[in-house]
Amino acid sequence: MNLKRIGAVIGAAALLATGAVVGIAAPASAHTGAVKGTAQCQTDGTYTVTWTYTQTQTPNGDEADVKVITHSPEPSTLYASAVGVSHPVDGQLWLNAWRSHQNSGGQSGIPARTGNWTASFTQSEIKGSAKAAEVAVQTDWRGWKSADSGGTVQLGGDCAVAPAHDAIAQATVNPPTCASASTVQFAIENASWDSSSYSTEVGKHSRSATAAGGHLFSNGKSTTTVTYEVQDELTGGDCTPTSYQTVVWQMPTKPADSNSATWPQTFVSVTPETTETLDVAVPDTCGTYYQVDSYVDNATTQALLAAVKNGTNLTSPGNPAESLAPGGLNTAWKFVINPDCKQVVVPHVTSTDNVCGNGTSNATLTLPAVEGVVWHVNNPATDQAPGTYPMNVGGPNVITASAAAGYSLAQPFEQDVTFGPVKTNQSTNPQADCYVPPTITACDAQLPVILASNLDNAGWNYTVRSAGHYDYTPATVKVWTDDASGNALVAGVHAVDIPLQDAGSPAIDLTNASGAAPGLRLGIHLNGEGSSDGDLVYQGAGQWATDAHGFGVAAGSGFASLGTLQDYLAKNPEATIVSVGFQLGAGEKGSAEIVSITVGCQTFTFDSKPTAVTAVATDASGGLADTGSNLVFPLAAGGAIILLGGAAIAFVMIRRRRSAGEQ
């Protein structure tokens, strides 16, 4: 093949190649989105990146869902402004939405921009050591396609918290005197001297310091050099007799060392001196720190004293101007560092208000014993020892506390306590406050015994039915029923007036009992006077029952009330026993002899007395016979028999009449 042919072939190949590139190259693309960002180091040592998303080549009216789908590094925070959802939802930050998607997924207010537009969002709290920040934005054009746009910002990885410009290193030179060259006093805060030694020789000197981490000097640098000049002592005509002023200053915090005063310093006291001395009184309160300075008494010192006495503080060495005496540490000035205080938390005091009692105040106030705490009640100038104290009605009583020597209070303490009125016990109204039930008391002085007999019922009233009986016997009254019918009833009652409180232990003494026994009954008036409101019937084991209502004692065993006499007295403190009695039946068969009944200090007994019979004789003339006549024995004997017979008949008639009356 000749050269011309070869050239033609090469040219054809080149043309084919060029045609292929043109054929596959995409036309200028439409619908594009791009992300760019700028980073800024924040004062808190983190980066913040402001991202801008720009949508271009998008026809007007074309909608797009646009959201940030990923971001790094973690942790960092995404947020946006001027959109409805300012923080990510399900990890995605929405920047734009189709109109139909603006309120989907519980979201609302997302912009629905169309065509070309720009939106910004922020990625914050990125660690200061991070080297890069990245985001990915997904764009979904409606009816077209989706595309992801990525953005990367390079970070230096050296973002740190901005240091504070509060480091201080200063030197104050005090003028020379006739006795010594000038002296120098150093102050340093949030920094340290590069060397602990420094020159005090006459001449110009310097001292270097380095700021502590996170701090800079006022010029924004981490190091500084302090220069000072020591002048020789005065001579000749410059020397005059010198007087001094020794001043005590209080420092706000504890110095780090003997050369590191703290500022501002507050004026405490001044003492005129004829010689240079630091030996003056200094407060010894724990947790306080002082600087004592000896000043040459001159115009500078007088101006300083006038200023500080009017409230000006010494804010740094020489500010206001000072004229320290010569000699340096422990000669011209010194520190007094009192021991740190033990801090104590003051507890609340406790108190008890007036409760029911004997009519005097029983309120108390208790001041607990707490190490380091001094109590005061109503007078801050008077100390009150720990303990429990009786208190009067009213208030407020103001309780305060102060710190003992060597202690400080965690916070000021004041507590007010007011006490209510006196409450007095009472035993008359169960519904009122402070009710204390009276108690059943035992008899302390027996009353005369009341004896009932066949000759005198002595106030006893008996009730019998046809199958019930009673009969006085020697030393008893016998009661019995013939059967268990409704007519089997015998009862006796005697009126009394005995406060229920004085009931003691009521008892009925029985002998020769068989079958059912008579029960002891007490008639009770609840308010103290009047007829009975109901009977209490003894049930044994200290229990008394009633079917009457209004006694206030709980029901039991089928009775309206069942309880002890103390229970009834507690509910009815004014109750009075208005009758004492017994009852056998109705509907019970039994018999017993009642020896006595005792209630409180009153005892009732029973007996049978013989009935006296007098024989009367008449003479033939109808006159009274001489009971001392000399009748022959047969006549006397016959008369006696007749009289005894008549007496027997009379006794039988009396018994029958009584039985009929009982029925």
mmCIF file of N, CA and C in Angstrom, residues 538-615:
data_model
loop_
_atom_site.group_PDB
_atom_site.id
_atom_site.type_symbol
_atom_site.label_atom_id
_atom_site.label_comp_id
_atom_site.label_asym_id
_atom_site.label_seq_id
_atom_site.Cartn_x
_atom_site.Cartn_y
_atom_site.Cartn_z
ATOM 1 N N TYR A 538 -76.637 -7.518 132.631
ATOM 2 C CA TYR A 538 -75.328 -8.155 132.679
ATOM 3 C C TYR A 538 -75.360 -9.496 131.959
ATOM 4 N N GLN A 539 -74.341 -9.701 131.049
ATOM 5 C CA GLN A 539 -74.264 -10.924 130.260
ATOM 6 C C GLN A 539 -73.104 -11.819 130.684
ATOM 7 N N GLY A 540 -72.365 -11.404 131.693
ATOM 8 C CA GLY A 540 -71.193 -12.167 132.090
ATOM 9 C C GLY A 540 -69.942 -11.668 131.381
ATOM 10 N N ALA A 541 -68.795 -12.020 131.932
ATOM 11 C CA ALA A 541 -67.497 -11.664 131.347
ATOM 12 C C ALA A 541 -67.356 -10.156 131.154
ATOM 13 N N GLY A 542 -67.957 -9.362 132.049
ATOM 14 C CA GLY A 542 -67.834 -7.919 131.979
ATOM 15 C C GLY A 542 -68.673 -7.255 130.917
ATOM 16 N N GLN A 543 -69.528 -7.996 130.211
ATOM 17 C CA GLN A 543 -70.323 -7.451 129.112
ATOM 18 C C GLN A 543 -71.744 -7.138 129.569
ATOM 19 N N TRP A 544 -72.249 -5.971 129.099
ATOM 20 C CA TRP A 544 -73.600 -5.522 129.402
ATOM 21 C C TRP A 544 -74.320 -5.254 128.087
ATOM 22 N N ALA A 545 -75.591 -5.647 128.039
ATOM 23 C CA ALA A 545 -76.348 -5.524 126.791
ATOM 24 C C ALA A 545 -77.623 -4.728 127.024
ATOM 25 N N THR A 546 -78.103 -4.112 125.938
ATOM 26 C CA THR A 546 -79.398 -3.435 125.968
ATOM 27 C C THR A 546 -80.036 -3.518 124.594
ATOM 28 N N ASP A 547 -81.375 -3.550 124.602
ATOM 29 C CA ASP A 547 -82.112 -3.481 123.345
ATOM 30 C C ASP A 547 -82.574 -2.057 123.063
ATOM 31 N N ALA A 548 -82.285 -1.144 123.982
ATOM 32 C CA ALA A 548 -82.651 0.254 123.761
ATOM 33 C C ALA A 548 -81.662 0.894 122.789
ATOM 34 N N HIS A 549 -82.112 1.911 122.095
ATOM 35 C CA HIS A 549 -81.265 2.587 121.126
ATOM 36 C C HIS A 549 -80.791 3.926 121.682
ATOM 37 N N GLY A 550 -79.698 4.415 121.100
ATOM 38 C CA GLY A 550 -79.176 5.718 121.488
ATOM 39 C C GLY A 550 -78.029 5.661 122.471
ATOM 40 N N PHE A 551 -77.550 4.439 122.823
ATOM 41 C CA PHE A 551 -76.463 4.336 123.783
ATOM 42 C C PHE A 551 -75.098 4.559 123.128
ATOM 43 N N GLY A 552 -75.022 4.459 121.809
ATOM 44 C CA GLY A 552 -73.782 4.772 121.102
ATOM 45 C C GLY A 552 -72.766 3.668 121.057
ATOM 46 N N VAL A 553 -73.021 2.541 121.735
ATOM 47 C CA VAL A 553 -72.087 1.416 121.749
ATOM 48 C C VAL A 553 -72.483 0.456 120.639
ATOM 49 N N ALA A 554 -71.493 -0.174 120.039
ATOM 50 C CA ALA A 554 -71.744 -1.042 118.893
ATOM 51 C C ALA A 554 -72.631 -2.220 119.279
ATOM 52 N N ALA A 555 -73.401 -2.678 118.298
ATOM 53 C CA ALA A 555 -74.273 -3.833 118.491
ATOM 54 C C ALA A 555 -73.442 -5.105 118.594
ATOM 55 N N GLY A 556 -74.061 -6.142 119.166
ATOM 56 C CA GLY A 556 -73.389 -7.427 119.266
ATOM 57 C C GLY A 556 -74.295 -8.481 119.851
ATOM 58 N N SER A 557 -74.132 -9.726 119.392
ATOM 59 C CA SER A 557 -74.889 -10.880 119.899
ATOM 60 C C SER A 557 -76.396 -10.652 119.821
ATOM 61 N N GLY A 558 -76.843 -9.914 118.826
ATOM 62 C CA GLY A 558 -78.266 -9.685 118.637
ATOM 63 C C GLY A 558 -78.823 -8.520 119.423
ATOM 64 N N PHE A 559 -78.004 -7.839 120.216
ATOM 65 C CA PHE A 559 -78.459 -6.699 121.005
ATOM 66 C C PHE A 559 -78.158 -5.398 120.260
ATOM 67 N N ALA A 560 -78.937 -4.364 120.576
ATOM 68 C CA ALA A 560 -78.687 -3.058 119.965
ATOM 69 C C ALA A 560 -77.319 -2.524 120.360
ATOM 70 N N SER A 561 -76.886 -2.819 121.602
ATOM 71 C CA SER A 561 -75.548 -2.441 122.055
ATOM 72 C C SER A 561 -75.031 -3.529 122.972
ATOM 73 N N LEU A 562 -73.721 -3.784 122.887
ATOM 74 C CA LEU A 562 -73.080 -4.772 123.745
ATOM 75 C C LEU A 562 -71.672 -4.265 124.036
ATOM 76 N N GLY A 563 -71.338 -4.142 125.338
ATOM 77 C CA GLY A 563 -70.012 -3.667 125.692
ATOM 78 C C GLY A 563 -69.832 -3.619 127.183
ATOM 79 N N THR A 564 -68.684 -3.123 127.606
ATOM 80 C CA THR A 564 -68.405 -2.966 129.029
ATOM 81 C C THR A 564 -69.042 -1.676 129.530
ATOM 82 N N LEU A 565 -69.127 -1.560 130.854
ATOM 83 C CA LEU A 565 -69.628 -0.305 131.411
ATOM 84 C C LEU A 565 -68.736 0.868 130.993
ATOM 85 N N GLN A 566 -67.436 0.613 130.840
ATOM 86 C CA GLN A 566 -66.536 1.670 130.378
ATOM 87 C C GLN A 566 -66.891 2.116 128.960
ATOM 88 N N ASP A 567 -67.277 1.149 128.113
ATOM 89 C CA ASP A 567 -67.700 1.505 126.751
ATOM 90 C C ASP A 567 -68.913 2.431 126.791
ATOM 91 N N TYR A 568 -69.889 2.091 127.638
ATOM 92 C CA TYR A 568 -71.095 2.919 127.724
ATOM 93 C C TYR A 568 -70.774 4.295 128.309
ATOM 94 N N LEU A 569 -69.864 4.336 129.294
ATOM 95 C CA LEU A 569 -69.509 5.615 129.907
ATOM 96 C C LEU A 569 -68.773 6.510 128.911
ATOM 97 N N ALA A 570 -67.895 5.909 128.082
ATOM 98 C CA ALA A 570 -67.147 6.695 127.101
ATOM 99 C C ALA A 570 -68.078 7.393 126.127
ATOM 100 N N LYS A 571 -69.155 6.733 125.765
ATOM 101 C CA LYS A 571 -70.103 7.327 124.822
ATOM 102 C C LYS A 571 -71.129 8.227 125.513
ATOM 103 N N ASN A 572 -71.300 8.037 126.829
ATOM 104 C CA ASN A 572 -72.325 8.779 127.565
ATOM 105 C C ASN A 572 -71.744 9.245 128.894
ATOM 106 N N PRO A 573 -70.838 10.218 128.877
ATOM 107 C CA PRO A 573 -70.117 10.591 130.098
ATOM 108 C C PRO A 573 -71.004 11.156 131.198
ATOM 109 N N GLU A 574 -72.226 11.613 130.879
ATOM 110 C CA GLU A 574 -73.118 12.173 131.884
ATOM 111 C C GLU A 574 -74.147 11.152 132.380
ATOM 112 N N ALA A 575 -74.008 9.901 131.943
ATOM 113 C CA ALA A 575 -75.023 8.895 132.272
ATOM 114 C C ALA A 575 -75.104 8.650 133.780
ATOM 115 N N THR A 576 -76.334 8.342 134.233
ATOM 116 C CA THR A 576 -76.595 8.061 135.650
ATOM 117 C C THR A 576 -77.384 6.762 135.767
ATOM 118 N N ILE A 577 -77.032 5.971 136.797
ATOM 119 C CA ILE A 577 -77.816 4.768 137.113
ATOM 120 C C ILE A 577 -79.009 5.224 137.938
ATOM 121 N N VAL A 578 -80.206 5.030 137.397
ATOM 122 C CA VAL A 578 -81.409 5.493 138.105
ATOM 123 C C VAL A 578 -82.156 4.344 138.771
ATOM 124 N N SER A 579 -81.772 3.106 138.483
ATOM 125 C CA SER A 579 -82.402 1.967 139.170
ATOM 126 C C SER A 579 -81.470 0.778 139.135
ATOM 127 N N VAL A 580 -81.608 -0.060 140.178
ATOM 128 C CA VAL A 580 -80.876 -1.317 140.287
ATOM 129 C C VAL A 580 -81.908 -2.421 140.446
ATOM 130 N N GLY A 581 -81.698 -3.543 139.808
ATOM 131 C CA GLY A 581 -82.686 -4.599 139.956
ATOM 132 C C GLY A 581 -82.200 -5.939 139.470
ATOM 133 N N PHE A 582 -83.160 -6.892 139.509
ATOM 134 C CA PHE A 582 -82.878 -8.244 139.027
ATOM 135 C C PHE A 582 -84.114 -8.722 138.294
ATOM 136 N N GLN A 583 -83.943 -9.778 137.508
ATOM 137 C CA GLN A 583 -85.088 -10.378 136.815
ATOM 138 C C GLN A 583 -84.765 -11.819 136.491
ATOM 139 N N LEU A 584 -85.772 -12.684 136.764
ATOM 140 C CA LEU A 584 -85.727 -14.091 136.365
ATOM 141 C C LEU A 584 -86.923 -14.320 135.461
ATOM 142 N N GLY A 585 -86.689 -14.750 134.240
ATOM 143 C CA GLY A 585 -87.761 -14.919 133.265
ATOM 144 C C GLY A 585 -87.938 -13.644 132.461
ATOM 145 N N ALA A 586 -89.036 -13.519 131.667
ATOM 146 C CA ALA A 586 -90.016 -14.597 131.513
ATOM 147 C C ALA A 586 -89.484 -15.714 130.609
ATOM 148 N N GLY A 587 -90.216 -16.870 130.711
ATOM 149 C CA GLY A 587 -89.878 -17.998 129.873
ATOM 150 C C GLY A 587 -88.704 -18.786 130.372
ATOM 151 N N GLU A 588 -88.341 -18.649 131.646
ATOM 152 C CA GLU A 588 -87.216 -19.400 132.193
ATOM 153 C C GLU A 588 -87.653 -20.068 133.494
ATOM 154 N N LYS A 589 -87.188 -21.270 133.701
ATOM 155 C CA LYS A 589 -87.458 -21.959 134.960
ATOM 156 C C LYS A 589 -86.178 -22.002 135.764
ATOM 157 N N GLY A 590 -86.251 -21.575 137.011
ATOM 158 C CA GLY A 590 -85.082 -21.597 137.856
ATOM 159 C C GLY A 590 -85.403 -21.039 139.213
ATOM 160 N N SER A 591 -84.435 -21.124 140.103
ATOM 161 C CA SER A 591 -84.607 -20.540 141.429
ATOM 162 C C SER A 591 -83.244 -20.187 141.986
ATOM 163 N N ALA A 592 -83.236 -19.209 142.884
ATOM 164 C CA ALA A 592 -81.998 -18.800 143.540
ATOM 165 C C ALA A 592 -82.345 -17.929 144.716
ATOM 166 N N GLU A 593 -81.434 -17.873 145.654
ATOM 167 C CA GLU A 593 -81.569 -16.957 146.775
ATOM 168 C C GLU A 593 -80.558 -15.828 146.581
ATOM 169 N N ILE A 594 -81.079 -14.589 146.623
ATOM 170 C CA ILE A 594 -80.218 -13.420 146.437
ATOM 171 C C ILE A 594 -79.730 -12.975 147.802
ATOM 172 N N VAL A 595 -78.413 -13.045 147.983
ATOM 173 C CA VAL A 595 -77.825 -12.645 149.252
ATOM 174 C C VAL A 595 -77.660 -11.121 149.292
ATOM 175 N N SER A 596 -77.147 -10.550 148.186
ATOM 176 C CA SER A 596 -76.938 -9.096 148.153
ATOM 177 C C SER A 596 -76.794 -8.647 146.703
ATOM 178 N N ILE A 597 -77.002 -7.358 146.517
ATOM 179 C CA ILE A 597 -76.736 -6.691 145.239
ATOM 180 C C ILE A 597 -75.933 -5.440 145.558
ATOM 181 N N THR A 598 -74.811 -5.252 144.834
ATOM 182 C CA THR A 598 -73.937 -4.108 145.087
ATOM 183 C C THR A 598 -73.713 -3.342 143.793
ATOM 184 N N VAL A 599 -73.911 -2.018 143.860
ATOM 185 C CA VAL A 599 -73.596 -1.122 142.745
ATOM 186 C C VAL A 599 -72.874 0.078 143.332
ATOM 187 N N GLY A 600 -71.640 0.326 142.878
ATOM 188 C CA GLY A 600 -70.855 1.419 143.435
ATOM 189 C C GLY A 600 -70.629 1.201 144.912
ATOM 190 N N CYS A 601 -70.972 2.198 145.704
ATOM 191 C CA CYS A 601 -70.781 2.098 147.150
ATOM 192 C C CYS A 601 -72.050 1.658 147.875
ATOM 193 N N GLN A 602 -73.086 1.299 147.129
ATOM 194 C CA GLN A 602 -74.358 0.926 147.746
ATOM 195 C C GLN A 602 -74.566 -0.578 147.654
ATOM 196 N N THR A 603 -74.847 -1.189 148.821
ATOM 197 C CA THR A 603 -75.132 -2.622 148.894
ATOM 198 C C THR A 603 -76.543 -2.816 149.432
ATOM 199 N N PHE A 604 -77.272 -3.734 148.816
ATOM 200 C CA PHE A 604 -78.623 -4.105 149.232
ATOM 201 C C PHE A 604 -78.582 -5.536 149.762
ATOM 202 N N THR A 605 -79.203 -5.750 150.942
ATOM 203 C CA THR A 605 -79.289 -7.102 151.506
ATOM 204 C C THR A 605 -80.750 -7.420 151.812
ATOM 205 N N PHE A 606 -81.022 -8.691 152.175
ATOM 206 C CA PHE A 606 -82.384 -9.182 152.379
ATOM 207 C C PHE A 606 -82.412 -10.075 153.615
ATOM 208 N N ASP A 607 -83.622 -10.138 154.255
ATOM 209 C CA ASP A 607 -83.737 -10.974 155.462
ATOM 210 C C ASP A 607 -85.221 -11.247 155.715
ATOM 211 N N SER A 608 -85.454 -12.253 156.564
ATOM 212 C CA SER A 608 -86.813 -12.575 157.017
ATOM 213 C C SER A 608 -86.876 -12.318 158.514
ATOM 214 N N LYS A 609 -87.822 -11.473 158.950
ATOM 215 C CA LYS A 609 -87.949 -11.112 160.356
ATOM 216 C C LYS A 609 -89.152 -11.857 160.949
ATOM 217 N N PRO A 610 -89.092 -12.291 162.241
ATOM 218 C CA PRO A 610 -90.255 -12.929 162.879
ATOM 219 C C PRO A 610 -91.363 -11.907 163.124
ATOM 220 N N THR A 611 -92.593 -12.374 163.014
ATOM 221 C CA THR A 611 -93.754 -11.506 163.231
ATOM 222 C C THR A 611 -94.195 -11.611 164.699
ATOM 223 N N ALA A 612 -94.317 -10.503 165.477
ATOM 224 C CA ALA A 612 -94.696 -10.530 166.906
ATOM 225 C C ALA A 612 -96.194 -10.818 167.057
ATOM 226 N N VAL A 613 -96.584 -11.740 168.051
ATOM 227 C CA VAL A 613 -97.990 -12.068 168.351
ATOM 228 C C VAL A 613 -98.238 -11.797 169.847
ATOM 229 N N THR A 614 -99.267 -11.011 170.214
ATOM 230 C CA THR A 614 -99.568 -10.652 171.626
ATOM 231 C C THR A 614 -100.873 -11.331 172.070
ATOM 232 N N ALA A 615 -100.801 -12.109 173.172
ATOM 233 C CA ALA A 615 -102.008 -12.793 173.708
ATOM 234 C C ALA A 615 -102.763 -11.844 174.647
#
